[in-house]
Each structure stands twice: as structure tokens, then as C-alpha cells.
Coordinates of C-alpha atoms and ligand atoms in Angstrom, one line a residue:
M2 CA -30.0 127.8 -69.6
P3 CA -30.0 131.6 -70.3
I4 CA -28.1 133.9 -68.1
R5 CA -30.3 135.6 -65.5
L6 CA -29.8 137.6 -62.3
L7 CA -30.1 135.7 -59.1
A8 CA -33.2 136.6 -56.9
P9 CA -32.3 138.8 -53.8
A10 CA -33.2 136.0 -51.5
T11 CA -30.7 133.6 -53.2
I12 CA -28.0 136.3 -53.2
N13 CA -28.5 136.7 -49.5
R14 CA -28.3 133.0 -48.9
I15 CA -25.0 132.8 -50.8
A16 CA -23.6 135.7 -48.8
A17 CA -24.8 134.1 -45.5
G18 CA -22.6 131.2 -46.3
E19 CA -19.6 133.5 -46.2
V20 CA -20.6 136.0 -43.5
I21 CA -22.3 133.7 -41.1
E22 CA -20.1 130.5 -41.1
R23 CA -21.4 129.4 -37.8
P24 CA -23.4 130.8 -34.8
A25 CA -20.3 132.5 -33.4
A26 CA -20.1 134.6 -36.5
A27 CA -23.7 135.9 -36.1
V28 CA -23.0 136.7 -32.5
K29 CA -19.9 138.6 -33.6
E30 CA -21.8 140.6 -36.2
L31 CA -24.6 141.5 -33.9
V32 CA -22.2 142.7 -31.1
E33 CA -20.2 144.7 -33.6
N34 CA -23.4 146.5 -34.6
A35 CA -24.1 147.3 -31.0
L36 CA -20.6 148.6 -30.6
D37 CA -20.9 150.7 -33.8
A38 CA -24.2 152.1 -32.4
G39 CA -22.2 153.5 -29.5
A40 CA -23.7 151.1 -26.9
R41 CA -22.4 151.5 -23.3
R42 CA -23.8 148.2 -22.2
I43 CA -24.3 145.1 -24.2
A44 CA -26.1 141.9 -23.1
V45 CA -25.7 138.6 -25.0
R46 CA -27.8 135.5 -24.5
I47 CA -27.0 132.3 -26.2
D48 CA -29.1 129.2 -26.1
G49 CA -28.5 125.8 -27.6
G50 CA -25.1 126.7 -29.1
G51 CA -26.6 129.8 -30.7
I52 CA -28.3 127.6 -33.2
A53 CA -31.6 127.7 -31.2
R54 CA -31.4 131.4 -30.1
I55 CA -29.1 134.4 -29.9
E56 CA -30.2 137.7 -28.4
V57 CA -28.0 140.8 -28.3
T58 CA -29.4 143.8 -26.6
D59 CA -27.8 147.2 -26.5
D60 CA -28.4 150.8 -25.2
G61 CA -26.9 152.4 -28.4
G62 CA -28.3 154.9 -30.8
G63 CA -31.0 152.6 -32.2
I64 CA -32.5 152.4 -35.7
P65 CA -35.2 154.9 -36.7
E66 CA -38.5 153.2 -37.6
T67 CA -38.2 154.5 -41.1
E68 CA -34.9 152.8 -41.6
L69 CA -35.7 149.4 -40.2
A70 CA -36.5 147.9 -43.6
L71 CA -33.2 149.3 -45.0
A72 CA -31.2 147.7 -42.1
I73 CA -32.1 144.3 -43.4
T74 CA -31.6 145.1 -47.0
R75 CA -28.3 143.9 -48.6
H76 CA -25.6 146.5 -49.1
A77 CA -27.4 149.1 -47.0
T78 CA -25.3 150.7 -44.3
S79 CA -25.3 153.8 -42.3
K80 CA -21.5 153.6 -41.7
L81 CA -19.4 153.9 -44.8
T82 CA -18.3 157.5 -45.1
D83 CA -15.2 156.8 -47.1
E84 CA -16.3 155.0 -50.3
A85 CA -12.7 154.3 -51.1
L86 CA -12.6 151.9 -48.2
V87 CA -9.4 153.4 -46.8
R88 CA -10.5 155.0 -43.5
I89 CA -12.9 152.5 -42.0
A90 CA -13.6 153.6 -38.5
T91 CA -16.5 151.3 -37.7
L92 CA -16.5 147.5 -37.2
G93 CA -19.2 147.0 -39.9
F94 CA -19.2 148.7 -43.3
R95 CA -20.5 146.0 -45.8
G96 CA -24.2 146.1 -45.0
E97 CA -24.3 142.4 -45.2
A98 CA -24.7 140.9 -41.8
L99 CA -28.4 141.5 -41.1
P100 CA -29.7 140.5 -44.5
S101 CA -27.5 137.4 -44.4
I102 CA -28.8 136.4 -40.9
G103 CA -32.3 137.1 -42.1
A104 CA -31.8 134.9 -45.1
A105 CA -30.6 131.9 -43.1
A106 CA -32.6 132.2 -39.8
R107 CA -35.5 134.0 -38.2
L108 CA -34.3 137.5 -37.3
T109 CA -36.3 140.0 -35.2
L110 CA -35.1 143.6 -34.6
V111 CA -36.7 145.7 -32.0
S112 CA -35.3 149.2 -31.8
R113 CA -36.0 152.6 -30.2
P114 CA -33.8 155.5 -30.9
R115 CA -33.8 158.2 -28.2
G116 CA -36.6 160.6 -28.8
Q117 CA -38.8 158.0 -30.3
D118 CA -42.0 157.3 -28.3
A119 CA -42.1 153.6 -28.8
A120 CA -39.9 150.9 -30.3
A121 CA -40.6 149.4 -33.6
R122 CA -40.2 145.7 -34.6
I123 CA -39.4 144.1 -37.9
A124 CA -38.9 140.4 -38.6
V125 CA -37.3 138.5 -41.5
A126 CA -37.4 134.8 -41.8
G127 CA -35.7 132.9 -44.5
G128 CA -35.6 136.2 -46.5
A129 CA -39.4 137.0 -46.0
V130 CA -39.8 140.4 -44.4
S131 CA -42.7 141.1 -42.0
E132 CA -44.7 144.3 -41.5
I133 CA -43.2 146.8 -39.0
T134 CA -45.2 147.0 -35.7
P135 CA -44.9 149.2 -32.7
V136 CA -43.9 147.5 -29.4
A137 CA -42.8 148.7 -26.0
A138 CA -39.1 148.6 -25.3
P139 CA -36.4 150.7 -23.8
F140 CA -33.9 152.8 -25.8
G141 CA -31.5 150.9 -27.9
T142 CA -31.8 147.8 -30.0
S143 CA -32.4 144.1 -29.6
A144 CA -31.6 141.6 -32.3
I145 CA -33.0 138.1 -31.9
V146 CA -31.9 135.2 -34.1
E147 CA -33.8 131.9 -33.9
D148 CA -33.3 128.6 -35.7
L149 CA -30.1 129.6 -37.3
F150 CA -29.6 127.9 -40.7
Y151 CA -33.1 126.5 -40.8
A152 CA -33.4 128.1 -44.2
T153 CA -29.9 126.9 -45.4
P154 CA -29.9 123.2 -44.4
A155 CA -26.6 122.6 -46.3
R156 CA -24.8 124.8 -43.7
R157 CA -26.6 123.3 -40.8
K158 CA -25.0 120.0 -41.6
F159 CA -21.6 121.3 -40.9
L160 CA -22.2 122.6 -37.5
R161 CA -20.3 120.9 -34.7
S162 CA -21.8 119.8 -31.4
V163 CA -23.9 122.2 -29.4
A164 CA -21.1 122.4 -26.8
S165 CA -18.4 123.4 -29.3
E166 CA -20.7 126.0 -30.9
T167 CA -21.5 127.4 -27.5
S168 CA -17.8 127.7 -26.6
A169 CA -17.1 129.4 -30.0
C170 CA -19.9 131.9 -29.3
A171 CA -18.5 132.6 -25.8
D172 CA -15.0 133.1 -27.2
A173 CA -16.3 135.5 -29.8
V174 CA -18.0 137.6 -27.1
R175 CA -15.0 137.4 -24.8
H176 CA -12.8 138.7 -27.7
L177 CA -15.2 141.6 -28.3
A178 CA -15.4 142.4 -24.6
L179 CA -11.6 142.7 -24.6
A180 CA -11.6 144.8 -27.7
A181 CA -14.1 147.3 -26.0
A182 CA -13.2 147.2 -22.3
D183 CA -14.9 150.5 -21.8
V184 CA -18.2 149.0 -22.6
A185 CA -20.2 146.9 -20.0
F186 CA -20.7 143.4 -21.2
A187 CA -22.9 140.5 -19.9
L188 CA -23.0 137.0 -21.4
S189 CA -25.4 134.4 -20.4
I190 CA -25.4 130.9 -21.7
D191 CA -28.4 128.6 -21.6
G192 CA -29.8 130.8 -18.8
T193 CA -26.6 130.9 -16.7
T194 CA -24.5 134.0 -16.4
S195 CA -21.0 133.5 -17.8
F196 CA -19.8 136.9 -17.0
D197 CA -21.2 140.3 -16.3
V198 CA -18.6 143.0 -16.2
P199 CA -18.8 146.9 -15.9
A200 CA -17.0 149.4 -18.1
Q201 CA -13.4 149.1 -16.9
D202 CA -9.8 149.6 -17.9
R203 CA -8.0 147.0 -20.0
R204 CA -6.1 145.4 -17.2
A205 CA -9.2 144.9 -15.1
R206 CA -11.0 143.5 -18.1
V207 CA -8.3 141.1 -18.9
A208 CA -8.3 140.0 -15.2
A209 CA -12.1 139.5 -15.3
L210 CA -12.0 137.4 -18.4
Y211 CA -8.7 135.4 -17.9
G212 CA -9.1 134.7 -14.3
R213 CA -7.5 136.8 -11.5
G214 CA -4.7 134.4 -10.6
D215 CA -3.1 134.3 -14.0
A216 CA -3.8 138.0 -14.7
E217 CA -1.8 139.1 -11.7
A218 CA 1.3 137.5 -13.3
L219 CA 0.8 139.2 -16.7
V220 CA 3.4 141.7 -17.9
A221 CA 2.3 145.0 -19.3
L222 CA 3.7 145.7 -22.8
E223 CA 4.1 148.9 -24.7
A224 CA 5.9 149.4 -27.9
V225 CA 5.9 152.2 -30.5
R226 CA 7.6 152.4 -33.9
E227 CA 6.8 155.3 -36.2
D228 CA 3.0 155.3 -36.3
I229 CA 2.4 151.7 -35.1
T230 CA 1.6 151.1 -31.4
I231 CA 1.3 147.8 -29.7
S232 CA 0.1 147.7 -26.0
G233 CA -1.4 145.1 -23.7
F234 CA -0.5 142.2 -21.5
I235 CA 1.6 139.0 -22.0
S236 CA 2.4 136.2 -19.7
P237 CA 5.8 135.6 -18.4
A238 CA 7.4 132.3 -19.7
S239 CA 6.5 130.5 -16.5
V240 CA 2.7 131.0 -17.0
T241 CA 1.4 129.1 -20.0
R242 CA -1.7 127.2 -20.9
A243 CA -2.4 124.0 -22.9
T244 CA -4.3 125.9 -25.7
A245 CA -4.1 129.3 -27.3
R246 CA -7.5 130.1 -26.0
H247 CA -6.2 133.0 -24.0
Q248 CA -4.6 134.8 -26.8
H249 CA -6.5 137.8 -28.1
M250 CA -5.4 140.4 -30.7
M251 CA -7.2 143.6 -31.4
V252 CA -6.2 145.8 -34.3
N253 CA -7.7 149.3 -34.2
A254 CA -10.2 148.0 -31.7
R255 CA -11.3 145.3 -34.1
P256 CA -11.0 141.7 -32.8
V257 CA -8.9 139.7 -35.2
R258 CA -7.5 136.2 -35.7
D259 CA -4.7 137.3 -37.8
P260 CA -2.2 134.5 -38.7
L261 CA 0.7 136.9 -39.0
L262 CA 0.2 138.2 -35.4
R263 CA -0.3 134.7 -34.0
M264 CA 2.8 133.5 -35.6
A265 CA 4.8 136.4 -34.4
L266 CA 3.7 135.6 -30.9
R267 CA 4.8 132.1 -31.3
V268 CA 8.1 133.0 -32.6
A269 CA 8.7 135.5 -29.7
Y270 CA 8.1 132.7 -27.2
R271 CA 9.6 129.8 -29.1
D272 CA 12.8 129.4 -27.1
L273 CA 11.3 130.2 -23.7
I274 CA 8.4 127.9 -23.3
P275 CA 8.0 124.1 -23.9
A276 CA 6.6 122.9 -27.2
G277 CA 2.8 122.5 -27.0
R278 CA 2.4 125.2 -24.4
H279 CA 0.9 128.6 -25.2
P280 CA 1.4 132.0 -23.5
L281 CA -1.5 134.3 -22.5
A282 CA -1.7 137.5 -24.5
A283 CA -4.1 140.4 -24.9
L284 CA -2.6 142.8 -27.4
W285 CA -4.0 146.0 -28.9
L286 CA -2.4 147.2 -32.1
E287 CA -3.0 150.8 -33.4
I288 CA -2.0 151.3 -36.9
P289 CA -3.0 154.1 -39.4
P290 CA -6.0 152.8 -41.3
E291 CA -4.4 153.5 -44.6
Q292 CA -1.7 150.8 -43.7
L293 CA -4.4 148.2 -43.3
D294 CA -6.9 146.5 -45.4
V295 CA -9.7 144.9 -43.3
N296 CA -11.8 144.1 -46.4
V297 CA -10.0 140.8 -47.1
H298 CA -12.7 138.4 -45.9
P299 CA -16.5 139.0 -45.3
A300 CA -16.0 138.1 -41.7
K301 CA -13.5 140.9 -41.4
S302 CA -11.3 139.0 -38.9
E303 CA -8.3 138.6 -41.2
L304 CA -6.3 141.6 -42.3
R305 CA -3.7 142.7 -44.8
F306 CA -0.9 144.9 -43.5
A307 CA 0.8 147.3 -45.9
A308 CA 4.1 146.7 -44.1
P309 CA 3.8 143.1 -42.5
D310 CA 7.5 143.0 -41.6
A311 CA 7.4 146.1 -39.6
V312 CA 4.4 144.8 -37.6
R313 CA 5.9 141.4 -37.1
S314 CA 9.3 142.6 -35.9
L315 CA 7.7 145.3 -33.7
L316 CA 5.7 142.6 -32.0
I317 CA 8.5 140.0 -31.6
G318 CA 10.9 142.6 -30.4
A319 CA 8.5 144.0 -27.9
V320 CA 7.5 140.6 -26.5
Q321 CA 11.1 139.5 -26.1
R322 CA 12.2 142.8 -24.5
H323 CA 9.5 142.7 -22.0
L324 CA 10.1 139.1 -21.1
A325 CA 13.7 139.9 -20.4
T326 CA 12.8 142.5 -17.8
P327 CA 12.6 141.7 -14.0
A328 CA 8.8 141.7 -14.3
G329 CA 9.0 139.2 -17.1
V330 CA 11.1 136.6 -15.3
A331 CA 12.1 135.8 -11.8
A332 CA 15.7 136.7 -12.5
A333 CA 18.0 137.8 -15.3
P334 CA 18.7 135.3 -18.1
A335 CA 21.1 132.7 -16.8
L336 CA 23.1 131.9 -19.8
R337 CA 23.7 132.7 -23.4
L338 CA 25.8 130.1 -25.2
G339 CA 25.9 130.8 -28.9
G340 CA 25.7 127.2 -30.1
G341 CA 24.6 127.0 -33.7
G342 CA 24.2 130.7 -34.1
R343 CA 20.8 130.7 -32.6
A344 CA 20.8 132.4 -29.2
S345 CA 19.7 130.1 -26.5
W346 CA 18.2 131.6 -23.4
S347 CA 17.4 129.9 -20.2
Y348 CA 15.5 131.4 -17.3
P349 CA 15.9 130.1 -13.7
V350 CA 12.7 128.5 -12.7
P351 CA 10.8 130.5 -9.9
A352 CA 11.6 129.3 -6.5
S353 CA 8.1 128.0 -6.0
A354 CA 8.4 125.8 -9.0
A355 CA 11.9 124.7 -8.2
A356 CA 10.9 123.6 -4.8
R357 CA 8.6 121.0 -6.3
G358 CA 10.4 118.8 -8.8
F359 CA 11.5 115.5 -9.8
A360 CA 13.3 114.6 -6.6
E361 CA 12.5 116.7 -3.6
A362 CA 16.1 116.8 -2.5
E363 CA 17.9 119.7 -4.1
T364 CA 21.6 119.7 -3.6
A365 CA 24.0 122.5 -3.8
L366 CA 25.3 123.1 -7.3
A367 CA 28.7 124.2 -8.5
F368 CA 28.0 127.8 -9.2
D369 CA 31.6 128.7 -10.1
L370 CA 31.2 126.7 -13.4
P371 CA 29.5 128.2 -16.4
P372 CA 25.8 127.5 -15.7
S373 CA 25.5 125.9 -19.2
L374 CA 27.9 123.2 -18.4
R375 CA 28.4 121.9 -14.8
R376 CA 30.4 118.9 -14.2
P377 CA 30.5 117.2 -10.8
A378 CA 32.4 114.0 -10.1
P379 CA 30.5 111.0 -11.6
A380 CA 28.6 109.2 -8.9
A381 CA 29.1 105.7 -10.3
P382 CA 31.6 104.2 -12.8
I383 CA 30.7 104.7 -16.4
G384 CA 29.2 101.6 -17.9
A385 CA 27.3 100.4 -14.9
F386 CA 23.9 101.4 -16.4
P387 CA 22.5 101.2 -20.0
L388 CA 22.0 104.9 -20.1
G389 CA 25.3 105.6 -18.5
T390 CA 26.2 108.1 -15.9
P391 CA 25.4 111.8 -16.3
L392 CA 28.3 113.9 -17.1
A393 CA 26.7 117.3 -17.4
Q394 CA 23.5 119.2 -18.0
L395 CA 23.5 121.3 -21.1
F396 CA 21.4 124.4 -21.5
D397 CA 19.5 123.3 -18.3
T398 CA 17.6 121.1 -20.7
Y399 CA 19.6 118.1 -21.9
I400 CA 21.4 115.6 -19.8
L401 CA 24.7 114.5 -21.3
S402 CA 25.8 111.0 -20.3
Q403 CA 28.4 108.4 -21.4
I404 CA 27.7 104.7 -21.8
A405 CA 29.9 101.6 -21.6
D406 CA 31.1 101.6 -25.3
G407 CA 32.1 105.2 -24.9
S408 CA 29.2 106.7 -26.9
L409 CA 27.6 109.9 -25.8
V410 CA 23.9 110.0 -25.0
L411 CA 21.8 113.1 -24.8
I412 CA 18.5 113.0 -23.0
D413 CA 15.7 115.7 -23.3
Q414 CA 14.8 115.9 -19.7
H415 CA 11.4 117.5 -20.2
A416 CA 10.2 115.0 -22.8
A417 CA 11.6 112.1 -21.0
H418 CA 10.0 112.9 -17.7
E419 CA 6.7 113.7 -19.3
R420 CA 6.8 110.3 -20.9
L421 CA 7.6 108.6 -17.7
T422 CA 4.7 110.2 -15.8
E423 CA 2.4 109.5 -18.7
L424 CA 3.4 105.8 -18.8
R425 CA 3.0 105.5 -15.0
L426 CA -0.5 107.1 -15.1
R427 CA -1.5 104.7 -18.0
A428 CA -0.2 101.7 -16.1
E429 CA -2.1 102.7 -13.0
R430 CA -5.3 103.3 -15.1
D431 CA -4.9 99.8 -16.7
A432 CA -4.4 98.2 -13.3
G433 CA -7.7 99.5 -12.0
G434 CA -7.5 103.2 -11.4
I435 CA -5.2 106.1 -11.2
A436 CA -4.1 106.7 -7.6
S437 CA -5.2 110.1 -6.3
Q438 CA -3.8 112.0 -3.5
G439 CA -6.2 114.2 -1.4
L440 CA -5.0 117.8 -1.0
L441 CA -4.2 118.7 2.7
S442 CA -6.8 121.4 2.3
P443 CA -9.1 121.6 -0.8
V444 CA -8.0 124.3 -3.2
P445 CA -10.6 126.8 -4.5
L446 CA -10.2 128.0 -8.1
D447 CA -12.1 130.9 -9.7
M448 CA -13.2 130.3 -13.1
A449 CA -15.8 131.4 -15.7
D450 CA -19.2 129.7 -15.2
D451 CA -19.0 127.9 -18.6
D452 CA -15.7 126.4 -17.6
V453 CA -17.3 125.3 -14.2
A454 CA -20.2 123.7 -16.0
R455 CA -17.9 121.8 -18.4
L456 CA -15.8 120.6 -15.5
M457 CA -18.8 119.5 -13.5
A458 CA -20.3 117.6 -16.5
S459 CA -17.0 115.7 -16.7
A460 CA -16.4 115.3 -13.0
A461 CA -17.1 111.5 -12.9
T462 CA -14.6 110.8 -15.7
L463 CA -12.0 113.1 -14.2
A464 CA -12.3 111.2 -10.9
Q465 CA -11.2 108.1 -12.9
L466 CA -8.1 110.1 -13.8
G467 CA -7.4 110.9 -10.2
V468 CA -8.6 114.5 -10.4
M469 CA -11.4 115.3 -7.9
V470 CA -13.3 118.6 -8.4
E471 CA -16.6 119.7 -7.1
G472 CA -18.8 122.8 -7.5
F473 CA -18.0 125.7 -5.1
G474 CA -20.8 128.3 -5.6
A475 CA -21.0 130.5 -8.6
G476 CA -17.8 130.8 -10.6
A477 CA -15.6 128.6 -8.7
V478 CA -14.7 124.9 -8.1
L479 CA -13.0 123.2 -5.3
I480 CA -10.1 120.9 -6.1
R481 CA -10.0 118.0 -3.6
A482 CA -7.4 115.5 -5.1
I483 CA -5.0 115.2 -7.9
P484 CA -3.2 112.1 -9.2
A485 CA -0.6 110.9 -6.8
A486 CA 1.9 110.5 -9.6
L487 CA 1.9 114.3 -10.0
G488 CA 3.6 114.9 -6.7
N489 CA 3.6 118.6 -5.8
A490 CA 2.2 119.8 -9.1
D491 CA 0.2 123.0 -8.9
P492 CA -3.5 121.8 -8.7
R493 CA -4.8 125.1 -10.0
A494 CA -2.7 125.0 -13.1
L495 CA -3.7 121.4 -13.7
V496 CA -7.5 122.0 -13.4
R497 CA -7.2 125.2 -15.5
D498 CA -5.6 123.2 -18.2
I499 CA -8.2 120.6 -18.0
A500 CA -10.9 123.3 -18.3
D501 CA -9.2 124.7 -21.3
A502 CA -8.9 121.3 -22.9
L503 CA -12.6 120.7 -22.3
A504 CA -13.4 124.1 -23.9
D505 CA -11.1 123.5 -26.8
T506 CA -13.4 123.2 -29.8
G507 CA -10.8 121.1 -31.5
M508 CA -11.3 118.5 -28.7
A509 CA -15.0 118.2 -28.8
G510 CA -16.9 115.1 -28.0
P511 CA -17.4 113.1 -24.9
L512 CA -14.4 113.0 -22.5
E513 CA -14.2 109.2 -22.6
G514 CA -13.0 109.3 -26.1
R515 CA -10.3 111.8 -25.3
L516 CA -9.0 110.2 -22.2
D517 CA -5.7 109.5 -23.7
A518 CA -5.1 113.1 -24.9
M519 CA -6.2 114.2 -21.4
L520 CA -3.8 111.8 -19.7
I521 CA -0.9 113.2 -21.7
R522 CA -1.9 116.7 -20.7
I523 CA -2.1 115.7 -17.1
A524 CA 1.3 114.1 -17.3
C525 CA 2.7 117.4 -18.4
H526 CA 2.1 118.8 -14.9
R527 CA 4.5 116.6 -13.3
S528 CA 7.2 117.1 -15.7
I529 CA 10.5 118.8 -15.1
R530 CA 10.4 121.6 -17.6
A531 CA 13.2 122.3 -20.0
G532 CA 15.2 125.1 -18.4
R533 CA 15.1 123.5 -14.9
R534 CA 18.5 123.0 -13.4
L535 CA 18.9 119.4 -12.1
A536 CA 21.1 118.1 -9.4
F537 CA 23.2 115.1 -10.4
E538 CA 21.2 112.8 -8.2
E539 CA 18.1 113.9 -10.1
M540 CA 19.7 113.3 -13.5
A541 CA 20.8 109.9 -12.4
A542 CA 17.4 109.1 -11.0
L543 CA 15.8 110.1 -14.2
L544 CA 18.1 107.8 -16.3
R545 CA 17.4 104.9 -13.9
A546 CA 13.7 105.4 -14.2
M547 CA 14.0 105.5 -18.0
E548 CA 15.9 102.2 -18.0
A549 CA 13.1 100.6 -16.1
T550 CA 10.6 101.9 -18.6
P551 CA 11.7 100.9 -22.2
L552 CA 8.8 102.9 -23.9
S553 CA 10.1 106.0 -22.4
Q554 CA 12.6 106.5 -25.2
T555 CA 10.1 108.4 -27.3
C556 CA 7.9 111.2 -25.9
P557 CA 4.1 111.0 -26.0
H558 CA 4.2 113.2 -29.2
G559 CA 6.5 110.7 -30.8
R560 CA 9.7 112.7 -30.7
P561 CA 12.8 111.0 -29.3
T562 CA 13.7 111.5 -25.7
V563 CA 17.2 110.1 -26.3
L564 CA 19.8 110.7 -28.9
K565 CA 23.1 108.8 -29.2
L566 CA 26.4 109.9 -30.7
T567 CA 28.7 106.8 -31.3
R568 CA 32.3 106.9 -32.0
G569 CA 31.4 106.2 -35.6
D570 CA 29.1 109.2 -35.6
L571 CA 31.8 111.5 -34.2
E572 CA 34.4 110.2 -36.8
R573 CA 32.0 110.9 -39.7
M574 CA 31.3 114.4 -38.4
F575 CA 35.0 115.2 -38.1
G576 CA 35.7 113.7 -41.5
R577 CA 37.8 110.9 -40.2
A578 CA 35.8 108.2 -41.8
G579 CA 33.7 108.0 -44.9
Ligands
ADP621 P1 -23.2 147.1 -41.4 O1 -22.9 146.9 -39.9 O2 -22.0 146.5 -42.3 O3 -23.6 148.4 -41.7 P2 -25.4 145.3 -41.0 O4 -26.2 144.5 -41.9 O5 -24.7 144.6 -39.8 O6 -24.4 146.1 -41.8 O7 -26.3 146.5 -40.4 C1 -27.1 147.3 -41.3 C2 -27.3 148.6 -40.6 O8 -28.3 148.5 -39.5 C3 -26.2 149.3 -40.0 O9 -25.4 150.1 -40.9 C4 -26.9 150.2 -38.9 O10 -27.3 151.4 -39.4 C5 -28.1 149.4 -38.5 N1 -27.9 148.6 -37.3 C6 -27.7 147.3 -37.2 N2 -27.7 147.0 -35.8 C7 -27.8 148.1 -35.1 C8 -27.8 148.3 -33.7 N3 -27.6 147.4 -32.9 N4 -28.0 149.6 -33.4 C9 -28.2 150.6 -34.3 N5 -28.2 150.4 -35.6 C10 -28.0 149.2 -36.1
MG622 MG1 -22.8 145.0 -39.0

């Protein structure tokens, strides 16, 4: 075949594959256009996962009638003033979004700049452009996308369920609404308002989108090094979620999903929170544009930093410094024992959390001993039990015990307890149903409407897990019961986690198929966290419970909960034996 140039429609379809990966990407591009147009209020409507319909309406500068045709032409943009691509001050600059959407879907633009008597409308469907017609509309622009990917069926096949596309769209709007807190935002999903927020300061915006309860605990963060600034809000180590859904990074007001920043956040919290938990964070990074390349990927959500190490260390240092302040933890760090070179920090659990716990009876502890190693008199003779008698608690995390043959046993208290609770829930379920305990008074919980909708849709299945929730007007649910096995676990934290898990696009599908994963998450809420100081009675009780439950020697994630050091092991380590 001879070499020939591709037809513009084909070129646009190929670009659409990169720019508009899924409905959420179209939503993001349209909202970015509205922000670039200086909108003060942006309303987004999403129907049928954004596949059926997306509508973004703004009150920004509008597109003059004479430029409407250009707006949907590839590589036509009003934004790029620096052709060297160094100082990019707008969210868009590639002139690709509208033509790409128009190639893959039915796109209608209605726009009326200030001073123009009427609005003008242009439509493009599968690349075919309509006439421009006058219509009545207020100042600003409306972009409507229908039947996304109808013209590119190859892409349509790769879409996930409507529910997960919906939540990806909602996440994209939430991220943009955080990036531009000074702009009013409304999101409606399938006809129901998800949020409707006025122009506000960042803290108020974070509170509106993360939920008031958690937002109150957030720690304000501010760090500057040379010309890089990081500011925003992070959660203390005691407030975590089951997914990273409440982590948002903005770089020069652009919402990004940058792996470097996410990893830095993980590193900063690594020693402070249990594995599998995620802090909340809304962070704004300001960096001179010449130290940044945003033109790495057509979706513009990945970046390249000229000095990645400086950014990484500034973020990690800032988070760790702020977590170590009185606002970040309930009290000063309790210990620092320089084991294998890596500093190991442990924070006292807040009084409210310590009050609930494995055994309700808290006994006085020997505070004159180094907190890392407390040694009371053994309660029973060594050897009476398979997992022995607790000798000490190390790092407020591991129980050290000695068994009959003299070997040392180390138990990961958090993993072991989580496993015990999970096995108990599982056994109850298999025996006919998880026992639930009604709460003395039902607990109301504010949450976003889409979270409420997902919870309500799963209410019957959750009831089988011992979790009873019901609707409680707009934007709230009422928690009536939680599994009895969870004791005094915080019902709000539990239901919030369940809502996050239901929204997690990686966990899509009917709840029935995910019951096991959900059960493990629920079990987590009864678990004594790493970092919780245990009384000796509690340690002994945990060991006895583990002996009665043989499967408890690995945690639900397959990691061991028990390690053993025999005499032989010690001799090898000391070089006494070969
Ligand atoms: P880009 O944003 O990279 O310039 P787009 O294809 O997204 O490319 O948009 C093309 C052009 O259409 C923009 O440069 C802008 O001039 C105009 N435009 C798009 N959406 C809007 C809007 N909501 N308000 C005003 N102008 C818009
Ligand atoms: Mg754009």
C-alpha cells in the first residue's frame, strides 16, 4: 500500500483513544475548559456513567460564534502563548480535547460570550460537523457529550460497569473542585445532587468534599524550599481510610495523579499507619513552570519534575514534621529505639481509641520502664501454653513470649487480632449469620449522596454481614447496628470504610462476589492496631485466643502473625553453629 496521510476524522479518532480514555477523562477535559474560561460557577451532570450523557455548564468567557468551528478543530487553541511549552498557565493547551470528543461521541457546544446577543450552537457527531445555529442561552458555555464511544466501538468494549465509570467521573470532578476551591461547583449524578458548593477557602472545600467529621481532624501543612511550596491538609496517623480515594494532589492548580507524589506520601506515613490503610491528604504544590513538564501524557495528569528529589524530600519532610507536632498526634512520640538503623516511632493511641480495645479492662502499666520494653512478672509458668507466656511488648506492636522448649515467639498483635476477628466473623456467617449488636442510639453519618446511594443499594447484603444502615434524608445515613464481634469499634469509621470500598473502582461488581474482601475490611475495625500498648492480661488473652484458632497463624493477607526463634536459630545467628 502506498504511503498516504490519514483523514482528519481518523486522526481525531486515534487521538481520542489517548485523550479520552474513559468518560471521566471527557469530564475532566470539559471542566478544565470551563476553568480556563474563567468560570465562577461550574455545573456538571453525569448520566449513565458518563457514557450516556455528560453536561458541563459554565459562566465563563464563552466562545465567539466565529470561533466555534475552530474550537472543535484539532490543534486549534486560544491558550498557548508560549510556543516553547515552558510557561503553561492554563489547564489546556493542546487543542485536542474537543475534536477528540467530537470524533468519538456526539458533542454539542452552546456558547454565548458577554456582549453577544444570543448563543450559538454547533454539533459534531463521529467527526461530522453541523451548521452553526442561533439559540437562546445565558452567558457562558455548555458542552454536552452523548453516546460516548459510539463511533469508536473498540474503546467502548473496555469500559467498566456504569457504577465504576460513574464513580471515576465523580472522582474527577471532586479533584478539580479541590484544585479550584474559589469556583462554585455542582455535581449531579443520574438526576441526584452529589454536591453543590459555593466558592470557598481550601479548608472549607476539603471539609465539604471529604466529610466534616474527618476534615476536623486534618492537620494544616505548609512547607517552602527555595521556590517550591507545598501547602494543604493531611490526616493524623489515627485517621486513615481503606482506600487512597481521599488523596488529592494539585500541582500549579492542575489536578494530577503523579506516582512520585503518591509514593512520597506513602513513604512519609509508612511507619505510622498499619499496612493497607491510607491517610487523607489534599496537597497543593506550587513550582516554577520551568521546573515542570506537563506535556508528558495527552491526559496531562502525569508530570515530569526537573528536580524530582527536591520535591520528594520536601513532601516527605513536611508530612513527617507536621505529624510530629501536637496537632498531628495526641501526644509526643513515645519511643525511639534505633533497632536496625531505621527509626521506629510509636504514637500513643488517643484516649478514645484506647478505651475500646481488645479487653475492656486496662491495667496500670509499669511506666518507669522504657516504654519499648516493659516486663511484668509472668502470670503463669512458661510452658503451660503452646504460644507460651508473654514476656514483653516490643515497639507497642509485637508480643514477645517464651514457650516450653525455651524458644522465643514474636506475635504481630495487629495482624493476629485482625485474623482472629475475621475468622470469628467467617465462622458466624457460615453458621447462619453474623451476629449484630444494635447501637444504643442509632448513629447518623453525613456522606456524599453517591456514597449514600451505593450503601442503600447494598443494604440487604450488608445486613447479612451484621451492618444495618438506613437512609436518613439527603446526604446522610443512620447506622443502627454493627457486627457484635466488633465490640466498641467506631460505627462511623466502619461505615465510611465500607462506603469507600463500595466506591472503589477496583472493587466493582456486585457486593455478593466481594463479601470475603468486605469481611476482611470489617474485621480490621476490631483490631488492636500496631502501636497500641497492651496490658499483660490482654497479651495473654490474645495468645490463648490464637491457640484456640489454629488458622490465626497467618493474617488474612497471607503474612505470618507469629515468628519463632529457636535455640538453633540463635546459635546460627551468633555463629556458634554452622
Ligand atoms: P485546549 O483546551 O487545549 O485549548 P480544547 O479542544 O479543549 O483545547 O478546546 C479548544 C478551544 O475551545 C479552547 O482553546 C477554547 O478557546 C475553546 N473552549 C473550549 N471550551 C470552552 C469553554 N467552556 N469556554 C470558553 N472557551 C472554550
Ligand atoms: Mg481543553
